Short mmCIF file of C-alpha atoms in Angstrom, two decimals:
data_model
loop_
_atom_site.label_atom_id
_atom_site.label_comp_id
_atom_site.label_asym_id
_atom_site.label_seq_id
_atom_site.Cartn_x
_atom_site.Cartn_y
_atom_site.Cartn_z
CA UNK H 1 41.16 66.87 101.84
CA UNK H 2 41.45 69.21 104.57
CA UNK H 3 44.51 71.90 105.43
CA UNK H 4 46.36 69.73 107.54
CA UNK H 5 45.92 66.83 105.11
CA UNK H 6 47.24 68.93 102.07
CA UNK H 7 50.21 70.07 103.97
CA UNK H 8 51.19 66.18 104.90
CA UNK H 9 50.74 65.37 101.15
CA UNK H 10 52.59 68.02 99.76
CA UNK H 11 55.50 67.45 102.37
CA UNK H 12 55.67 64.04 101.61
CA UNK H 13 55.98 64.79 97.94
CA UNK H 14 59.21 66.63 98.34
CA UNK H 15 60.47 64.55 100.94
CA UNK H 16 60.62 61.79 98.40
CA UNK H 17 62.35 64.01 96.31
CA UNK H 18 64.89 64.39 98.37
CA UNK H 19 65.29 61.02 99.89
CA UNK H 20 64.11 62.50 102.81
CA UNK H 21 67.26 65.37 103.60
CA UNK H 22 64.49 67.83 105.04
CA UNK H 23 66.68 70.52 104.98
CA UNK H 24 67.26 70.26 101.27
CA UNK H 25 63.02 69.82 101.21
CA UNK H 26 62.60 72.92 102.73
CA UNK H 27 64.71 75.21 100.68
CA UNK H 28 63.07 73.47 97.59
CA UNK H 29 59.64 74.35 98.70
CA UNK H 30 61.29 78.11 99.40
CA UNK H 31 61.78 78.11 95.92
CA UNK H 32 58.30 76.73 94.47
CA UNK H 33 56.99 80.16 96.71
CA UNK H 34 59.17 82.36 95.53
CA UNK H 35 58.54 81.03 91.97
CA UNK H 36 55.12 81.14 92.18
CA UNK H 37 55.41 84.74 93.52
CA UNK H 38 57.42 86.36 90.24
CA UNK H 39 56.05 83.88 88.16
CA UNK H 40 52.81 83.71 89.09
CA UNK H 41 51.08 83.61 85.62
CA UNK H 42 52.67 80.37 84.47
CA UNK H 43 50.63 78.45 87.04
CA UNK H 44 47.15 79.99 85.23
CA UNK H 45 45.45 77.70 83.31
CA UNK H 46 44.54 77.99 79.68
CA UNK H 47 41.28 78.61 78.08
CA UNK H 48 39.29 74.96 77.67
CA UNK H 49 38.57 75.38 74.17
CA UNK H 50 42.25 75.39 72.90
CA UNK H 51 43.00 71.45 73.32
CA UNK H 52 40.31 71.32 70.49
CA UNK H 53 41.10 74.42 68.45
CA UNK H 54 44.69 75.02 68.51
CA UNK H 55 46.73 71.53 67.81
CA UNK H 56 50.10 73.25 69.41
CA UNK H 57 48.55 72.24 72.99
CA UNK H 58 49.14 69.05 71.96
CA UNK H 59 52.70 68.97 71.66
CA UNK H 60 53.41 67.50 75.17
CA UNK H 61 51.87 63.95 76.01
CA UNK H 62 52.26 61.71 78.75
CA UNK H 63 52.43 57.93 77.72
CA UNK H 64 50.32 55.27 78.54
CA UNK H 65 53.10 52.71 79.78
CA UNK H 66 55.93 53.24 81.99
CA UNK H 67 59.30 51.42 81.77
CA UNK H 68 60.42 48.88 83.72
CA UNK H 69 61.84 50.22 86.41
CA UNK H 70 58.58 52.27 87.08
CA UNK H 71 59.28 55.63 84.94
CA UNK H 72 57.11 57.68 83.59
CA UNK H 73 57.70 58.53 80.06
CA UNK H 74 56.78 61.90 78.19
CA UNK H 75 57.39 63.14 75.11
CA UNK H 76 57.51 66.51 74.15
CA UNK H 77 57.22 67.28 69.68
CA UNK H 78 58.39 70.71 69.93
CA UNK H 79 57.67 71.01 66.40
CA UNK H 80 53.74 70.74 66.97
CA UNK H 81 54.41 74.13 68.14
CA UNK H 82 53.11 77.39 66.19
CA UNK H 83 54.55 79.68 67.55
CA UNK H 84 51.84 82.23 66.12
CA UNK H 85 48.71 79.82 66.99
CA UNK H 86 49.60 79.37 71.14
CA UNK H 87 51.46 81.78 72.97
CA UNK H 88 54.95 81.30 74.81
CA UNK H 89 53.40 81.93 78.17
CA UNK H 90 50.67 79.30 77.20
CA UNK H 91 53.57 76.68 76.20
CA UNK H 92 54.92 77.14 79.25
CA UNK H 93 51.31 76.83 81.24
CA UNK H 94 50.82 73.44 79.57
CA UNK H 95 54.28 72.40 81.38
CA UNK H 96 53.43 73.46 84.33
CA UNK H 97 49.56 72.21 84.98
CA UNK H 98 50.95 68.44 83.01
CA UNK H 99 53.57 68.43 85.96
CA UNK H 100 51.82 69.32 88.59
CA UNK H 101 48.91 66.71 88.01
CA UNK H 102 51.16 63.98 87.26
CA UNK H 103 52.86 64.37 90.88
CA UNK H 104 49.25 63.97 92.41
CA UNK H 105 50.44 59.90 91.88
CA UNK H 106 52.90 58.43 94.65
CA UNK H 107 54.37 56.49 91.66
CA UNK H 108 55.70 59.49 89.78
CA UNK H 109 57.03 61.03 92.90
CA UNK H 110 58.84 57.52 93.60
CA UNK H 111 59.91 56.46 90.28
CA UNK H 112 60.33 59.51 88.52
CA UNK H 113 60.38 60.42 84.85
CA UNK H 114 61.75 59.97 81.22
CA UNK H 115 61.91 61.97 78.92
CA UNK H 116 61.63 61.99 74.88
CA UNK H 117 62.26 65.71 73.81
CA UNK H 118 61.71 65.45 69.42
CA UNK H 119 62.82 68.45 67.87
CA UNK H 120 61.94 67.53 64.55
CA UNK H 121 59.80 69.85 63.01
CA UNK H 122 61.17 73.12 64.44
CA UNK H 123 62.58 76.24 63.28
CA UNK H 124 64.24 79.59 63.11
CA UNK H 125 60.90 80.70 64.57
CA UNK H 126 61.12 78.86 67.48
CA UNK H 127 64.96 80.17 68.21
CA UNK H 128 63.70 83.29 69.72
CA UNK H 129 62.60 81.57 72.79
CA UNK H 130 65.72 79.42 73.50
CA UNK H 131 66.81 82.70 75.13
CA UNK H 132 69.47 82.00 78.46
CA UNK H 133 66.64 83.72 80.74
CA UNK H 134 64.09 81.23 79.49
CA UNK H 135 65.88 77.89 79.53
CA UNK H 136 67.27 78.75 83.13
CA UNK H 137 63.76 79.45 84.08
CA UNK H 138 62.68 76.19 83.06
CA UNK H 139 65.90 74.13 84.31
CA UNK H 140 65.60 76.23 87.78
CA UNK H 141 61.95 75.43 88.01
CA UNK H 142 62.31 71.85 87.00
CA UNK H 143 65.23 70.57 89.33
CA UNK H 144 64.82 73.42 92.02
CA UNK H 145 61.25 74.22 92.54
CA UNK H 146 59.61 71.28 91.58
CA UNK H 147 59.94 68.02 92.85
CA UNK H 148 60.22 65.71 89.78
CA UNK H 149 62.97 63.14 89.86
CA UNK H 150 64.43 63.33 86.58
CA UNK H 151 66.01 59.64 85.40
CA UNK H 152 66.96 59.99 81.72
CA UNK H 153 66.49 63.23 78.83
CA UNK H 154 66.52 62.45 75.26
CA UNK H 155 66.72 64.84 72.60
CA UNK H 156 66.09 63.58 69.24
CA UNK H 157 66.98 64.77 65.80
CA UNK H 158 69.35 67.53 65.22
CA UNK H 159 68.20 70.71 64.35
CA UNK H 160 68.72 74.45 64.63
CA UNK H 161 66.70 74.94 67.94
CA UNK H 162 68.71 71.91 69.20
CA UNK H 163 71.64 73.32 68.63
CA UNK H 164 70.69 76.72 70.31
CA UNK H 165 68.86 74.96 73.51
CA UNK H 166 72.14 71.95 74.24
CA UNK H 167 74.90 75.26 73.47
CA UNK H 168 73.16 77.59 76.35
CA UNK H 169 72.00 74.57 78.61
CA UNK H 170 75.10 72.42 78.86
CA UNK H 171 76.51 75.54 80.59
CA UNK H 172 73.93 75.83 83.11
CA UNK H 173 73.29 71.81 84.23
CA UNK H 174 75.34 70.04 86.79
CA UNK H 175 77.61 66.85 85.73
CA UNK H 176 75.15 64.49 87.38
CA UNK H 177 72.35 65.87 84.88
CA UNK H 178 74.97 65.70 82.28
CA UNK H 179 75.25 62.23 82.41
CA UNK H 180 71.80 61.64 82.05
CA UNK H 181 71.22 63.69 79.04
CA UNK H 182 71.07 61.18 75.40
CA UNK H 183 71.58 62.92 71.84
CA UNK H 184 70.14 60.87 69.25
CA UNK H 185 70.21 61.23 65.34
CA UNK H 186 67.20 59.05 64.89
CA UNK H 187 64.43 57.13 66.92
CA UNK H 188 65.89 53.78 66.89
CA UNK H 189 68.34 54.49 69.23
CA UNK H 190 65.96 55.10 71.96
CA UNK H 191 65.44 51.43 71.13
CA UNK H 192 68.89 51.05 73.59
CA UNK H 193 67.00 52.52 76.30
CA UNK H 194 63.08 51.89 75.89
CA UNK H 195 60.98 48.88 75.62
CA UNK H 196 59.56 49.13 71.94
CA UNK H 197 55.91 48.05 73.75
CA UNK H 198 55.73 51.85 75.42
CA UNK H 199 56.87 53.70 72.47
CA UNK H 200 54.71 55.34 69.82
CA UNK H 201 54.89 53.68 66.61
CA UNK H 202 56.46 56.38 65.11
CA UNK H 203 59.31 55.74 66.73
CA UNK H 204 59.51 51.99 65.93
CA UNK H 205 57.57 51.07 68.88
CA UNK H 206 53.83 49.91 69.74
CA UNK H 207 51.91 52.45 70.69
CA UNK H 208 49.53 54.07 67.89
CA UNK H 209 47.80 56.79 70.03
CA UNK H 210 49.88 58.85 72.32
CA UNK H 211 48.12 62.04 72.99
CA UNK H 212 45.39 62.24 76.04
CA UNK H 213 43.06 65.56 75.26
CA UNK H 214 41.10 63.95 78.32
CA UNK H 215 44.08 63.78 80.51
CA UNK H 216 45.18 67.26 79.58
CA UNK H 217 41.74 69.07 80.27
CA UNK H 218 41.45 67.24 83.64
CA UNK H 219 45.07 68.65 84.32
CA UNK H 220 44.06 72.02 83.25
CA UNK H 221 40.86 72.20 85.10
CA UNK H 222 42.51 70.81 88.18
CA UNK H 223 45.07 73.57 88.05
CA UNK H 224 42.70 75.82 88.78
CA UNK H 225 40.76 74.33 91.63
CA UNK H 226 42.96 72.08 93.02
CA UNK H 227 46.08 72.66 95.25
CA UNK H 228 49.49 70.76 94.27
CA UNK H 229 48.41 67.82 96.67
CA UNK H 230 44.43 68.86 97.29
CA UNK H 231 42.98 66.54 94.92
CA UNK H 232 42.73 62.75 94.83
CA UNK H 233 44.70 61.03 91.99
CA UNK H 234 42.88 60.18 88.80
CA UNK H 235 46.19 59.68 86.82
#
């Protein structure tokens, strides 16, 4: 794709975004630069060999069937995470080259996402990193910088790290974000809001598989040569 080409795509991403307000477009790709200037090393990429070695990378996975309406549904098992096996600025890497690959497909830009954050499994040990600085980092990035359209978030399972991330980030999200936020005590209430066909079966649904080592290498790679909108989809 040449220059020109790139630019068009990349416009066009947060155009949809926005529902085409090209002033508010703008400022949000103002922000993605700036990011990318004091934040620079989240956009890196991660060494190949950890999606085989180091199960933590595989705490994020993008399902294989969408909802309904066209969503996009992740989960994240923020208990897959050892914190003393991948590093926090390696976490956050995996966030940021997932994201960035998925919005290489018109569909995600259009339809947006869902998401299924499980906090079963975690710890004290992961408290340390629900710091205020971090989680506004990742809610600035997320609804400022990047141009994700974010339909539902569900947390499931209370826990310790739950309790630390909703207490700081209910201070810092609007009221329309708000309302899209779901608490759940246990999977089969996500029943009320997913089709059981593109859920994994540990949550009651149909799916057996859910993690894509392929999908997350060719995300990783692509970080690295690829601009956001220099690469043909593949997702």
């Amino acid at each position: 794709m040449d220059g020109y080409g790139e630019l068009s795509a990349c416009l066009y991403l947060y155009l949809r975004r926005n529902k085409y307000d090209v002033k508010k477009s703008f400022k949000h790709i103002q922000n993605l630069i700036s990011l990318r200037k004091k934040q620079a090393n989240i956009f890196e990429s991660i060494p190949d060999e950890y999606f085989s070695t180091k199960i933590s990378t595989h705490y994020i996975a993008v399902l294989p069937k969408r909802c309904a309406e066209g969503c996009t549904i992740i989960v994240s098992k923020l208990g897959l995470w050892n914190t003393d096996e991948l590093s926090f600025e390696d976490f956050k890497r995996i966030i940021v080259f997932t994201f960035l690959q998925l919005f290489r497909d018109p569909m995600n830009q259009i339809n947006g996402f869902k998401f299924i954050h499980d906090f079963s499994g975690t710890s004290i040990h992961h408290l340390k990193y629900c710091t205020p600085q971090a989680l506004h980092l990742l809610y600035h990035s997320s609804l400022y910088c990047i141009p994700g359209r974010y339909k539902e978030i569900h947390l499931l399972y209370d826990s310790i790290a739950l309790k630390a991330v909703w207490a700081v980030a209910r201070l810092m999200v609007s009221e329309k974000i708000k309302q899209r936020i779901f608490i759940h005590s246990s999977p089969e209430e996500l029943h009320d809001y997913f089709p059981r066909s593109a859920l994994p079966a540990e949550y009651g649904g149909e799916i057996e598989n859910i993690y894509s080592e392929d999908f997350a290498r060719k995300a990783n790679k692509a970080n690295t040569e690829y601009t956001l909108a220099g690469q043909a989809n593949f997702y």
